[in-house]
Coordinates of C-alpha atoms in Angstrom, one line a residue:
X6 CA 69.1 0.9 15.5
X7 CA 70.2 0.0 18.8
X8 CA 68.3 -3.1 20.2
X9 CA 67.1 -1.0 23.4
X10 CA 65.0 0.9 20.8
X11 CA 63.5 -2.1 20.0
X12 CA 60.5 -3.5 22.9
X13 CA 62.4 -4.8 25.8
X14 CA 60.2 -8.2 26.4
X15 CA 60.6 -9.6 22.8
X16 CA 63.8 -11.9 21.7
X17 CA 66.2 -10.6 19.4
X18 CA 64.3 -12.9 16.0
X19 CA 61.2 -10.7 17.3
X20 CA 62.9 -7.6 17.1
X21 CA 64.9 -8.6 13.8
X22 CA 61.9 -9.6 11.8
X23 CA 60.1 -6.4 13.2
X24 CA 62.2 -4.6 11.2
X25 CA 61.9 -6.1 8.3
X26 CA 58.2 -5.8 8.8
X27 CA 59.2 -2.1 8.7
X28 CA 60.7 -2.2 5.4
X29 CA 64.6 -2.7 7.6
X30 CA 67.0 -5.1 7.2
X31 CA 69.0 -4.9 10.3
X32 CA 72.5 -7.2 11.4
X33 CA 73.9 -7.1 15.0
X34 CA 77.5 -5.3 16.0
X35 CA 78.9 -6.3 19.0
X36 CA 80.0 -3.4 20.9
X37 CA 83.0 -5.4 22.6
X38 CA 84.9 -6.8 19.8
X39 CA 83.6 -5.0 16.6
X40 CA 82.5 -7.4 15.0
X41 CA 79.1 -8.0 12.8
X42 CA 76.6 -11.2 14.0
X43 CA 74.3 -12.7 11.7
X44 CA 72.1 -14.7 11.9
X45 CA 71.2 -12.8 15.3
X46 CA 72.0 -14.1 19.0
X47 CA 72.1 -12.9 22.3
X48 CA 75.6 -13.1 22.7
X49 CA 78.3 -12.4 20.4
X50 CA 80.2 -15.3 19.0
X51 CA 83.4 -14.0 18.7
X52 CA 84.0 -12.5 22.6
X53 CA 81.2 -13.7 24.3
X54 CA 79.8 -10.3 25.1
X55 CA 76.0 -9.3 25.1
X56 CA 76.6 -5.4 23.9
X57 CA 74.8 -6.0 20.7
X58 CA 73.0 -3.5 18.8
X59 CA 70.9 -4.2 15.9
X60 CA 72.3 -1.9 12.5
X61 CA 71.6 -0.7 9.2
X62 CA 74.1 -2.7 6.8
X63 CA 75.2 -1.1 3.5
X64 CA 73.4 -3.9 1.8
X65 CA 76.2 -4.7 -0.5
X66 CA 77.3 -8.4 -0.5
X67 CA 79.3 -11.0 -3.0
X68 CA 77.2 -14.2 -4.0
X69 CA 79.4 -17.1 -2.2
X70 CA 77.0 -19.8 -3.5
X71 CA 74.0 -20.1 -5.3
X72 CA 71.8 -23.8 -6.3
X73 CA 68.9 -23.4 -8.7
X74 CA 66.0 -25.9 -7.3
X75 CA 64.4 -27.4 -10.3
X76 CA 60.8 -28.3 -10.2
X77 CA 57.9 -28.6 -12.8
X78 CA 55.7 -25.4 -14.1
X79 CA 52.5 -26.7 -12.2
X80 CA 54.8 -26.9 -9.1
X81 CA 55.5 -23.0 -9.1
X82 CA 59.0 -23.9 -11.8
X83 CA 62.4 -23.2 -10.8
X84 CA 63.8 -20.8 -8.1
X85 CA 67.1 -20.2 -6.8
X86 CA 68.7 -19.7 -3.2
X87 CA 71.7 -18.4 -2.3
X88 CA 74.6 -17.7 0.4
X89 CA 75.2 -14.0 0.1
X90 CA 78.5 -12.4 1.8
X91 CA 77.8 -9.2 2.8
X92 CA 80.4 -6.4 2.8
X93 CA 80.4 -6.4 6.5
X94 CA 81.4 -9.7 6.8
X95 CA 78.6 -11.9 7.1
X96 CA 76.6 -14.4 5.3
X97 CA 73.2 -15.1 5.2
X98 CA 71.1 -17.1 3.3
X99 CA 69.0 -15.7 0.2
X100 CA 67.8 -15.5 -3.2
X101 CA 68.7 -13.1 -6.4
X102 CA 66.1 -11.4 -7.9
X103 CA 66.9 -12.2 -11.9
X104 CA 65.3 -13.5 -14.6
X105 CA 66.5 -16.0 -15.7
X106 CA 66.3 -17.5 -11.7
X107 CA 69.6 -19.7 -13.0
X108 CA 71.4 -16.9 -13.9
X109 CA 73.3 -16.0 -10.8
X110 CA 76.7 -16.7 -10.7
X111 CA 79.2 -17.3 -7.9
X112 CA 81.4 -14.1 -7.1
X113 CA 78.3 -11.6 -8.8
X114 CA 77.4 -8.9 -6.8
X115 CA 74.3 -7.9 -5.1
X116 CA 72.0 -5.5 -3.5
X117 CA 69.8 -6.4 -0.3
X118 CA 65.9 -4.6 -0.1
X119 CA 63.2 -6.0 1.5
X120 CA 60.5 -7.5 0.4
X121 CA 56.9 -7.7 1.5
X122 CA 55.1 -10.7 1.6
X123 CA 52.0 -10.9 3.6
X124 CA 53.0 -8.5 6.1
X125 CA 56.1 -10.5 6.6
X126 CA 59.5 -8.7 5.7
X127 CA 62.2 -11.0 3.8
X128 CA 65.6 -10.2 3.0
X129 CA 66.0 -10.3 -1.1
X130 CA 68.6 -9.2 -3.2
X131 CA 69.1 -7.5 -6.6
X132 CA 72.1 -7.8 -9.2
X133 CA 74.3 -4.3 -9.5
X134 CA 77.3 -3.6 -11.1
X135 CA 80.5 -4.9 -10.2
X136 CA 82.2 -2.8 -7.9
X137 CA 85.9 -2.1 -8.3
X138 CA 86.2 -1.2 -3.9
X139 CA 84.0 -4.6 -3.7
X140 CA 84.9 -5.7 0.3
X141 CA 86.5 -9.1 1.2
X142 CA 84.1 -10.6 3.8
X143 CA 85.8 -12.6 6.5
X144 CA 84.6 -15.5 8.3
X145 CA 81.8 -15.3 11.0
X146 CA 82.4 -16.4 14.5
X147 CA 84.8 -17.9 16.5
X148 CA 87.4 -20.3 13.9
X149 CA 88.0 -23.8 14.8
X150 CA 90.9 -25.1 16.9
X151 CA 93.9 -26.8 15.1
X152 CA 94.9 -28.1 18.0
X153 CA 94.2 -31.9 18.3
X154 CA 92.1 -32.7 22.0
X155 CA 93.8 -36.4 22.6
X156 CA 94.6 -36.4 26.6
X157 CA 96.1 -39.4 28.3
X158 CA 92.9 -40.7 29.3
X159 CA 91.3 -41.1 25.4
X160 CA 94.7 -43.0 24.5
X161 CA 94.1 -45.4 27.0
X162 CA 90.8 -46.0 25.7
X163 CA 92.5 -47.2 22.7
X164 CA 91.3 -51.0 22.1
X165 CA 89.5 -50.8 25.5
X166 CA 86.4 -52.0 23.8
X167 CA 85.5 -54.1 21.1
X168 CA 82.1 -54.3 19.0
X169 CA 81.1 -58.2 19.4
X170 CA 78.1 -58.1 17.0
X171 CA 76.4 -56.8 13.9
X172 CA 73.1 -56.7 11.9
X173 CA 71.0 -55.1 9.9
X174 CA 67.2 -55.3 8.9
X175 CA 64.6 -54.8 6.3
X176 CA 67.2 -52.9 4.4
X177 CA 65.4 -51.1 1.0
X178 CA 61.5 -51.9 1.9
X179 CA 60.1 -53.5 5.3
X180 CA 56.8 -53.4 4.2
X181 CA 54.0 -53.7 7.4
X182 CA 57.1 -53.2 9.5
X183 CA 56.8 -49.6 12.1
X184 CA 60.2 -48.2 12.6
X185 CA 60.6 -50.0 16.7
X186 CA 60.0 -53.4 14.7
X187 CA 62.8 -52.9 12.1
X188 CA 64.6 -51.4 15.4
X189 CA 64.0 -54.5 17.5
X190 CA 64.5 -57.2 14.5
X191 CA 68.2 -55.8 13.9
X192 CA 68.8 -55.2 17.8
X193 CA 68.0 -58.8 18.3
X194 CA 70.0 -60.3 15.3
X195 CA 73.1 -58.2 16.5
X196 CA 72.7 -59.6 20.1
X197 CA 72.7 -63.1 18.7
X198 CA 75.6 -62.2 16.5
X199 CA 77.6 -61.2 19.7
X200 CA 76.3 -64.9 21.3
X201 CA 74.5 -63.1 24.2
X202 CA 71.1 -62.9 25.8
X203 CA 68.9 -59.8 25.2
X204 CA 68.7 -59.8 29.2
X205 CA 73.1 -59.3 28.8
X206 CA 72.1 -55.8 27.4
X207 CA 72.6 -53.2 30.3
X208 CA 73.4 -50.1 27.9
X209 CA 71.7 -48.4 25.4
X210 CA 72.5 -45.9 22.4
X211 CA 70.0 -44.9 20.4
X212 CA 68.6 -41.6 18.3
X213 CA 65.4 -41.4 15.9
X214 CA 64.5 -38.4 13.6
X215 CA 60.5 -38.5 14.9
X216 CA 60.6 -38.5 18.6
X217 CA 63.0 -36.8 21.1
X218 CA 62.3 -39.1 23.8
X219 CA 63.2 -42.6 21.9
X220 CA 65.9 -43.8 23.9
X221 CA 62.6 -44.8 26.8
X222 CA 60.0 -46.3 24.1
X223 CA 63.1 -48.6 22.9
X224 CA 63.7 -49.5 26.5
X225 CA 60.2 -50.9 26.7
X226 CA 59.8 -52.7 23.7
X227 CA 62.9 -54.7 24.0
X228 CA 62.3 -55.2 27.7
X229 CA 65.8 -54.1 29.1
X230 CA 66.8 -52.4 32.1
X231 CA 69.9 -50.2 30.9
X232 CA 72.0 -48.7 33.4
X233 CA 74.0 -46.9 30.8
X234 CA 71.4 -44.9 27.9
X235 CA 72.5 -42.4 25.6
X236 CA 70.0 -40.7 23.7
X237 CA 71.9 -38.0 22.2
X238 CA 70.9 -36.8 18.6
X239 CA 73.2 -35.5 16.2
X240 CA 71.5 -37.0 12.8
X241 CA 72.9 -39.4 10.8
X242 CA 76.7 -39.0 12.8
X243 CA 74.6 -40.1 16.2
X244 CA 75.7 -43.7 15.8
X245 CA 79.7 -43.4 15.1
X246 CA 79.3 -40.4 18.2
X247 CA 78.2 -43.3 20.6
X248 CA 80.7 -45.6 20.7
X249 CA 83.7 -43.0 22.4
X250 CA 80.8 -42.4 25.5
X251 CA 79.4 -46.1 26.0
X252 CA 83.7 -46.8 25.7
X253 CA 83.9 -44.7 29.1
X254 CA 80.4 -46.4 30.4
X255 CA 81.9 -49.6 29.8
X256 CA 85.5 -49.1 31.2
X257 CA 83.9 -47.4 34.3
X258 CA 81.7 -50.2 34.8
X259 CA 78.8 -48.6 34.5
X260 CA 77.5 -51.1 32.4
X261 CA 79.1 -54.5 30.6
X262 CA 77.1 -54.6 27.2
X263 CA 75.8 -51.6 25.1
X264 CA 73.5 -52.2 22.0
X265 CA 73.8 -49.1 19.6
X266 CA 70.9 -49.6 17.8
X267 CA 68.3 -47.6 14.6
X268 CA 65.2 -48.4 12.2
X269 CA 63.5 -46.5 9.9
X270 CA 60.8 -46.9 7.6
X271 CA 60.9 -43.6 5.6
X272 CA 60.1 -45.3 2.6
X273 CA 56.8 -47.9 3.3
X274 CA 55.8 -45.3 6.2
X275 CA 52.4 -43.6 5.8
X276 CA 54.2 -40.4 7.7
X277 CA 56.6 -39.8 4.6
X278 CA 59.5 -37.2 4.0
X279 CA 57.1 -34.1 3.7
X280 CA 55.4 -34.5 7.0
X281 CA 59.1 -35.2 8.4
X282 CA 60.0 -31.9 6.6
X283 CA 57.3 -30.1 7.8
X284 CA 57.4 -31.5 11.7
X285 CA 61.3 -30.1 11.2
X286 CA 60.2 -26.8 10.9
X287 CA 58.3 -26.5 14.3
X288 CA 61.0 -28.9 16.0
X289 CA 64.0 -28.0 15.0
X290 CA 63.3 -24.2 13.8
X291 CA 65.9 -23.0 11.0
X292 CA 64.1 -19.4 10.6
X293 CA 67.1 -17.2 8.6
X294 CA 67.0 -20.5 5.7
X295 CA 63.3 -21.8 5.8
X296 CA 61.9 -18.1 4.3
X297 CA 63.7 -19.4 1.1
X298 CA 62.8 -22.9 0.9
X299 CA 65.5 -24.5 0.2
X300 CA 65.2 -28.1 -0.6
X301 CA 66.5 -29.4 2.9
X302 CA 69.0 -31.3 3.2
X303 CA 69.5 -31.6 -0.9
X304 CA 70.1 -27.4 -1.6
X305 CA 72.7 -27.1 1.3
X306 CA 74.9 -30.0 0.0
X307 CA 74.3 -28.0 -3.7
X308 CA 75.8 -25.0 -2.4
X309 CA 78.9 -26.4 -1.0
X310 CA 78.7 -28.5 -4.5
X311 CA 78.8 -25.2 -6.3
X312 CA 81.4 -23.6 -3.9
X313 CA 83.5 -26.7 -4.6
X314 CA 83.5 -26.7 -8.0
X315 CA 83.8 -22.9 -7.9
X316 CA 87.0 -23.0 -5.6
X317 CA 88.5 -26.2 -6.9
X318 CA 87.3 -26.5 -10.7
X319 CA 85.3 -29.7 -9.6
X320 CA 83.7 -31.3 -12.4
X321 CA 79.9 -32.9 -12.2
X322 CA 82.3 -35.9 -14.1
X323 CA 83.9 -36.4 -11.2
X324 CA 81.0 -36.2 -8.6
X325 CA 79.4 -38.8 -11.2
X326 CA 82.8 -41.1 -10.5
X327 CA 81.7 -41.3 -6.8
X328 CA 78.6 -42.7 -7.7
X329 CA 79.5 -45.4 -10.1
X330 CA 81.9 -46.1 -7.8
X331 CA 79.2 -47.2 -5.3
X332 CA 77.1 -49.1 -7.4
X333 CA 80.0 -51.0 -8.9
X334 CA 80.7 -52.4 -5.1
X335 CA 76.7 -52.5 -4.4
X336 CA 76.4 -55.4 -7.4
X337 CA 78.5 -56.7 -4.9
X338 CA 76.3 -56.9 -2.1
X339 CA 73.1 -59.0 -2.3
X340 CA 71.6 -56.4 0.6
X341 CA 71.9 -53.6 -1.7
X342 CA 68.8 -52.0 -2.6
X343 CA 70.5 -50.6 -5.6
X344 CA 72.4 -53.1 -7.8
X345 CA 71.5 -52.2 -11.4
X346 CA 74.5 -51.3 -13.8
X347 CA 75.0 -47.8 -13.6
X348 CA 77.5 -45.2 -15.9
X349 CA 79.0 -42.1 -15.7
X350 CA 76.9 -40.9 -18.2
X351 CA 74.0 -42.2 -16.6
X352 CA 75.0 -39.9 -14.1
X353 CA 75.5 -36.9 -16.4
X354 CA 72.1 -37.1 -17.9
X355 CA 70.3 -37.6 -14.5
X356 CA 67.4 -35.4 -13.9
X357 CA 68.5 -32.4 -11.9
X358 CA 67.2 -31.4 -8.2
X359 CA 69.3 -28.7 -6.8
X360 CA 72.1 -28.4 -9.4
X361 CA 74.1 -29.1 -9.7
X362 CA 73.2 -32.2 -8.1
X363 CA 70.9 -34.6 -9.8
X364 CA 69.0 -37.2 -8.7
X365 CA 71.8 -39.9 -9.2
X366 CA 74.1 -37.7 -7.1
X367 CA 71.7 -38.5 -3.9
X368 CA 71.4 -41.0 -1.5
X369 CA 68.3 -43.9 -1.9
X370 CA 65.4 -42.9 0.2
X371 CA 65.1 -46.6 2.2
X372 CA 63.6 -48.5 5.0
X373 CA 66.1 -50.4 7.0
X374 CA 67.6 -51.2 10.9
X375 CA 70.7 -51.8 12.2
X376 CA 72.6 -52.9 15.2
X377 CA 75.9 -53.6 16.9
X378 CA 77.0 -54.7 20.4
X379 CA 80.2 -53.3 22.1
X380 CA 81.7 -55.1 25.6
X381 CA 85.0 -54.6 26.8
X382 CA 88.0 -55.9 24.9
X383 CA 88.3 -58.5 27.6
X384 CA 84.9 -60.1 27.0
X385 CA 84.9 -59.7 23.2
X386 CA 87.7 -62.6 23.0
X387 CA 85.2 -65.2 25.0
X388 CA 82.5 -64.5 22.0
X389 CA 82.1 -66.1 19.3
X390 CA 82.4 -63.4 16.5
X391 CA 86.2 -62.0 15.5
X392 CA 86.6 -58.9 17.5
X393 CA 86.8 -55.7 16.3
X394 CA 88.5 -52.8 18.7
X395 CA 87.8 -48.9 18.3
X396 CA 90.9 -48.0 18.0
X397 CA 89.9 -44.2 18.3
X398 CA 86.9 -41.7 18.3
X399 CA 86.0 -38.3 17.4
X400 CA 82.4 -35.8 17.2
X401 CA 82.7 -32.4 15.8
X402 CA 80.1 -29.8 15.6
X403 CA 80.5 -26.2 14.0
X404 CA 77.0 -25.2 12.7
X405 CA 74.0 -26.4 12.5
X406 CA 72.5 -24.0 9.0
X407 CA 74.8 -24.5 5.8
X408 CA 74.5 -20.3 6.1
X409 CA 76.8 -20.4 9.5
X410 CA 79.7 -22.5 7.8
X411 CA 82.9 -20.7 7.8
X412 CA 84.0 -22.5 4.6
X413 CA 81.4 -24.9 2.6
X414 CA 84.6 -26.8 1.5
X415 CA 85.8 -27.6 4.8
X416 CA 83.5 -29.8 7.4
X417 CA 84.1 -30.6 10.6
X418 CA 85.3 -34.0 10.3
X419 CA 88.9 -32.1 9.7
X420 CA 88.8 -31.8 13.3
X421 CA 86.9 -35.1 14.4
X422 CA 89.2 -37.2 11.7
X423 CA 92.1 -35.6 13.2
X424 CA 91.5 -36.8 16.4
X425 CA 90.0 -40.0 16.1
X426 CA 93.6 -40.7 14.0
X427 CA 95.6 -39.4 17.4
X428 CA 93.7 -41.7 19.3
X429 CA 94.4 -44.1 17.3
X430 CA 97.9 -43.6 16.7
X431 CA 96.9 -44.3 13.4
X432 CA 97.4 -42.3 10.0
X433 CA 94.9 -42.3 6.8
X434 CA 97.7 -44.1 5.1
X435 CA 96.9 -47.0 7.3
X436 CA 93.6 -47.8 6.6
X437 CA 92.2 -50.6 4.3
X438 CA 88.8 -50.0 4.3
X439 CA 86.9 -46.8 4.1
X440 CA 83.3 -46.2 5.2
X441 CA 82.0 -42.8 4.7
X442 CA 78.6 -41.4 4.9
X443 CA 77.4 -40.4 1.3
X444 CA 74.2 -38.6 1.7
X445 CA 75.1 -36.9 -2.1
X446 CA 78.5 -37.3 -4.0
X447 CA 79.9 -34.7 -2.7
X448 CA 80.5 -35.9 0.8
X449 CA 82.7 -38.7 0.0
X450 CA 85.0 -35.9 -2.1
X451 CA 84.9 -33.5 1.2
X452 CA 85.4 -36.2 3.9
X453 CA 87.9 -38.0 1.8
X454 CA 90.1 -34.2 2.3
X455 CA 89.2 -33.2 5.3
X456 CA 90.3 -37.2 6.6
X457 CA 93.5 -37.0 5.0
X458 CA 93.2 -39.1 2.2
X459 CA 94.6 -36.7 0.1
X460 CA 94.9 -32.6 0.0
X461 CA 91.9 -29.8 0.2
X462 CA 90.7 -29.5 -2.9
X463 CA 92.0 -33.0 -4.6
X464 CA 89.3 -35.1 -4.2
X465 CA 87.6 -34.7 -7.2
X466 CA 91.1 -36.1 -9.6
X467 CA 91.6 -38.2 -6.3
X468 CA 88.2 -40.1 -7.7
X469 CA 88.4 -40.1 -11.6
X470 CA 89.4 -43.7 -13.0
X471 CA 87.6 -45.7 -10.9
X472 CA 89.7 -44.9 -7.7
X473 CA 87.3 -45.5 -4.7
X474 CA 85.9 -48.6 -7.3
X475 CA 86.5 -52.3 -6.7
X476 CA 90.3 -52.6 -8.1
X477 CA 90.6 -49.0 -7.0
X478 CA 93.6 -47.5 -5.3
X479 CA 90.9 -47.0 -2.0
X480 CA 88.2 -49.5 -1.2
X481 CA 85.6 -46.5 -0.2
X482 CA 81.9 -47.6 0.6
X483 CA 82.4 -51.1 0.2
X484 CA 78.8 -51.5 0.7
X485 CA 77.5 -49.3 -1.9
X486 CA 77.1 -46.5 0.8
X487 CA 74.0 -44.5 1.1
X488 CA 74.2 -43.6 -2.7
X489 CA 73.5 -47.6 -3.9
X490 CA 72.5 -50.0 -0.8
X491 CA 70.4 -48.2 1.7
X492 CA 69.7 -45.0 3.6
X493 CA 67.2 -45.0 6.1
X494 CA 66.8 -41.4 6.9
X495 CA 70.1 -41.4 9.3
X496 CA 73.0 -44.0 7.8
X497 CA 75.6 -43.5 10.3
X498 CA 75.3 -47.1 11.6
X499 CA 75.7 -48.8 8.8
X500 CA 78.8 -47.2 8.3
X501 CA 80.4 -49.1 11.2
X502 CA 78.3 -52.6 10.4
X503 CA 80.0 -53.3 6.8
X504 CA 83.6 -51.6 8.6
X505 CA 83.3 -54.4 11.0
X506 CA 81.8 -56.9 8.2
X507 CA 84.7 -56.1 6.0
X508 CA 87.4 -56.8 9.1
X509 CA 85.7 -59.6 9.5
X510 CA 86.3 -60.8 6.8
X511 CA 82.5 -61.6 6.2
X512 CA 81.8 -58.9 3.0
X513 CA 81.6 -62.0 0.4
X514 CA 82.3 -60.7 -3.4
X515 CA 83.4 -57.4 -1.8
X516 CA 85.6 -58.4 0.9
X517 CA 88.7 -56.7 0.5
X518 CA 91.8 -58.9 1.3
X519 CA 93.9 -58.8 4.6
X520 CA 91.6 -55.8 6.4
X521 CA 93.0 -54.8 9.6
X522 CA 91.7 -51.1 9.8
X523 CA 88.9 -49.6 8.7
X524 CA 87.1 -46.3 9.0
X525 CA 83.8 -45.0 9.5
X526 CA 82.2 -41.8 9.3
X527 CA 79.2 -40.4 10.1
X528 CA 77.6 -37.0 9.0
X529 CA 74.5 -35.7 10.3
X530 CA 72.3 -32.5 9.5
X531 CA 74.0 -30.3 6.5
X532 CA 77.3 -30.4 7.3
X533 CA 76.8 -30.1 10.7
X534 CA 77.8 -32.8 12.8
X535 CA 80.8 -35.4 11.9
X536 CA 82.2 -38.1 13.7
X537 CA 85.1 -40.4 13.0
X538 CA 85.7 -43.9 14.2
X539 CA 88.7 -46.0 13.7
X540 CA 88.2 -49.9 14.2
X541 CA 91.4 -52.6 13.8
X542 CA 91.8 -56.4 14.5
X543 CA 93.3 -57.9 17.2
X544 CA 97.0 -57.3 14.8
X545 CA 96.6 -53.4 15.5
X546 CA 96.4 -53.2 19.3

């Protein structure tokens, strides 16, 4: 079915799920390259041409990944969703029609029909036999660059700035606090921490899950005039992304002292996680994953769990090594919200959510603000705190849906570590301290790969024995990280406030001796968004 046989004045979603209203499950082909499109567009993503016709696929597809979201009887019981690879090369996102709903395995393969709900056509898909011609599917869209985007200009950035305070706010429950108040209180401490005036502040860098506009309400309440803001929302990475943009601000002149600055009150809020869920689907539409209700963000970190272990034989043992690991350095911390002993089996026999992650394999659902203050180098060593440069810098974004991933086991912080390290001139060998954003226990194993820390696939045995622990050969999360001291809805920031605590030398129990370099990491979305930071002392410039 070509799409001018579909109406003319409709977008290419209308015309797809009109088909499936039909009973027809239809992909795109681009005329100009070959090549199959899914989830649908208006240009193709491998050429960049617009001759796209909407076809008939065989219907035959592999199961790439598959999580099993587990919920009570009286809550409709358990269901599974899926990333199905279909024979013509793309993936979309599913379920298996089988009984037992768990029983779907990774590899098995499937049959697409479509089912009626409603009125409303949805993409299922049915076990068959194993074929012995079963296709390969290749990746969809255009691949990531290799090549490592560090010009003359970013190198001399290196060290150009330096972040000159740090604080954090109502970390765990801010009870009778709104989100600007836990903003403002953590704004003002780090402003105080830098030994400047709130009226010094003439650049902003800010982001908020519930209003697109924030940057301009922040403004307000703190009663600056910025002639450098940044709004620009990439989730929980936001915060780390900031710093290489207000660098340039600040270098340019544009401005002389940029607060980066977030609050939250997810947990205390009356407007919980399911109106933020539900808000999500009207703002930031997801309409080929949504159908299957997946348990957003928890199912898409499941299925690159599963497509881990599948790949890499990684064990829930050592995704349970990652969270011990946390809490050991939260009992640590006196802000940790989380500080209670916690074991491997404890991990084990966790209730599960998504398998295979369980509930102790997510991050705590907090309140909490925090704030930091960057000026140029230059300034930083007239204030009162010990400086702390950014040495280098990186954002990478490949997806947004976990369904348009080339490879669940490799994220986009191999690009965004790779340069943030050239900036640098740095190496992950050279870091002391390691700050990564652990949303589930599977993030720190991916980012601690695709950083550099050791080879794809590795990070699992890279963990076991206490590793990433206090005493560990890696201090990782020194914190307690979003698994064990607090994660307000976007944790970026807090990455960089205990990297620049710990080369401080102000992380008390935890501080690990003679830090010079740290890194943090920020994630946002599933897997979408990463960026990388490298931060040194005065010794590394």
């Amino acid at each position: 079915m070509a799409m001018t046989d579909m109406p003319q004045n409709t977008g290419v979603l209308a015309q797809h799920q009109a088909a499936l209203n039909a009973g027809r499950f239809t992909i795109q082909h681009c005329q100009g390259c070959g090549q199959h499109i899914y989830f649908p567009r208006e240009v193709c993503p491998h050429c960049g041409s617009d001759a796209l016709s909407l076809v008939d696929p065989c219907g035959l597809g592999t199961v790439y990944s598959v999580t099993t979201v587990r919920r009570k009887p009286d809550a409709g019981g358990d269901y599974n969703v899926c990333l199905i690879d279909l024979d013509e090369g793309v993936r979309l996102m599913s379920r298996v029609e089988t009984t037992p709903v768990d029983a779907v395995q990774v590899g098995q393969r499937v049959q697409a029909r479509v089912l009626l709900d409603q009125g409303q056509g949805l993409v299922v898909f049915d076990p068959v036999s194993p074929a012995a011609d079963a296709a390969k599917p290749v990746p969809r869209g255009p691949a990531a660059s290799a090549a490592v985007h560090t010009t003359t200009g970013l190198q001399a950035l290196r060290g150009s700035a330096a972040i000159a305070g740090v604080a954090t706010f109502g970390c765990g429950e801010a009870t009778g606090f709104t989100e600007m108040e836990v903003l403002a209180r953590a704004a003002r401490a780090a402003v105080a921490d830098a030994g400047l005036k709130m009226s010094d502040i003439d650049g902003l860098c800010t982001a908020s899950v519930l209003s697109t506009m924030w940057p301009m309400p922040v403004t307000e309440y703190l009663g600056i005039n910025p002639r450098y803001t940044n709004g620009t929302m990439l989730g929980g990475s936001s915060f780390v992304a900031h710093l290489l943009p207000a660098m340039m601000a600040l270098q340019s002149g544009q401005c002389n002292a940029v607060l980066v600055c977030y609050g939250s009150t997810q947990r205390t809020s009356t407007f919980g996680r399911a109106e933020i869920a539900q808000a999500r689907r009207v703002m930031d539409p997801q309409p080929y994953e949504t159908p299957y209700a997946p348990m957003q963000p928890l199912s898409a970190y499941a299925l690159a769990t599963r497509r881990h272990m599948h790949a890499f034989g990684t064990t829930r043992r050592q995704l349970a090594e990652v969270a011990v690991a946390a809490r050991a350095w939260a009992q640590r911390n006196p802000e940790a919200f989380m500080r209670e002993p916690l074991s491997i089996e404890d991990v084990l026999q966790a209730r599960m959510v998504s398998d295979p992650l369980s509930v102790r394999d997510c991050c705590l659902v907090t309140d909490g603000g925090g704030a930091l203050v960057l000026v140029r180098a230059e300034r930083a060593r007239d204030l009162p705190q010990k400086p702390v440069y950014v040495l280098g810098n990186a954002t990478a974004n490949w997806n947004r849906q976990i369904s348009s991933m080339h490879d669940l086991t490799v994220t986009a912080a191999s690009q965004s570590g790779r340069e943030a390290f050239a900036m640098a001139g740095l190496t992950p060998a050279d870091m002391n301290v390691v700050q990564l954003y652990d949303a589930f226990t599977i993030n720190t194993l991916l980012f601690l790969e695709d950083l550099g820390f050791c080879k794809k696939g590795e990070g699992g045995a890279f963990v076991e024995g206490g590793a990433i622990a206090p005493g560990g050969r890696l201090a990782v999360n020194t914190n307690g990280g979003g698994l064990s001291c607090t994660h307000p809805g976007m944790y970026g920031v807090f990455t960089l406030i205990e990297a620049v605590r710990q080369l401080r030398g102000q992380g008390g129990e935890r501080q690990v001796s003679g830090a010079r370099t740290a890194l943090a990491h920020g994630n946002g979305g599933t897997l979408s968004s990463q960026s990388t930071a490298i931060l040194g002392t005065f010794e590394t410039l």
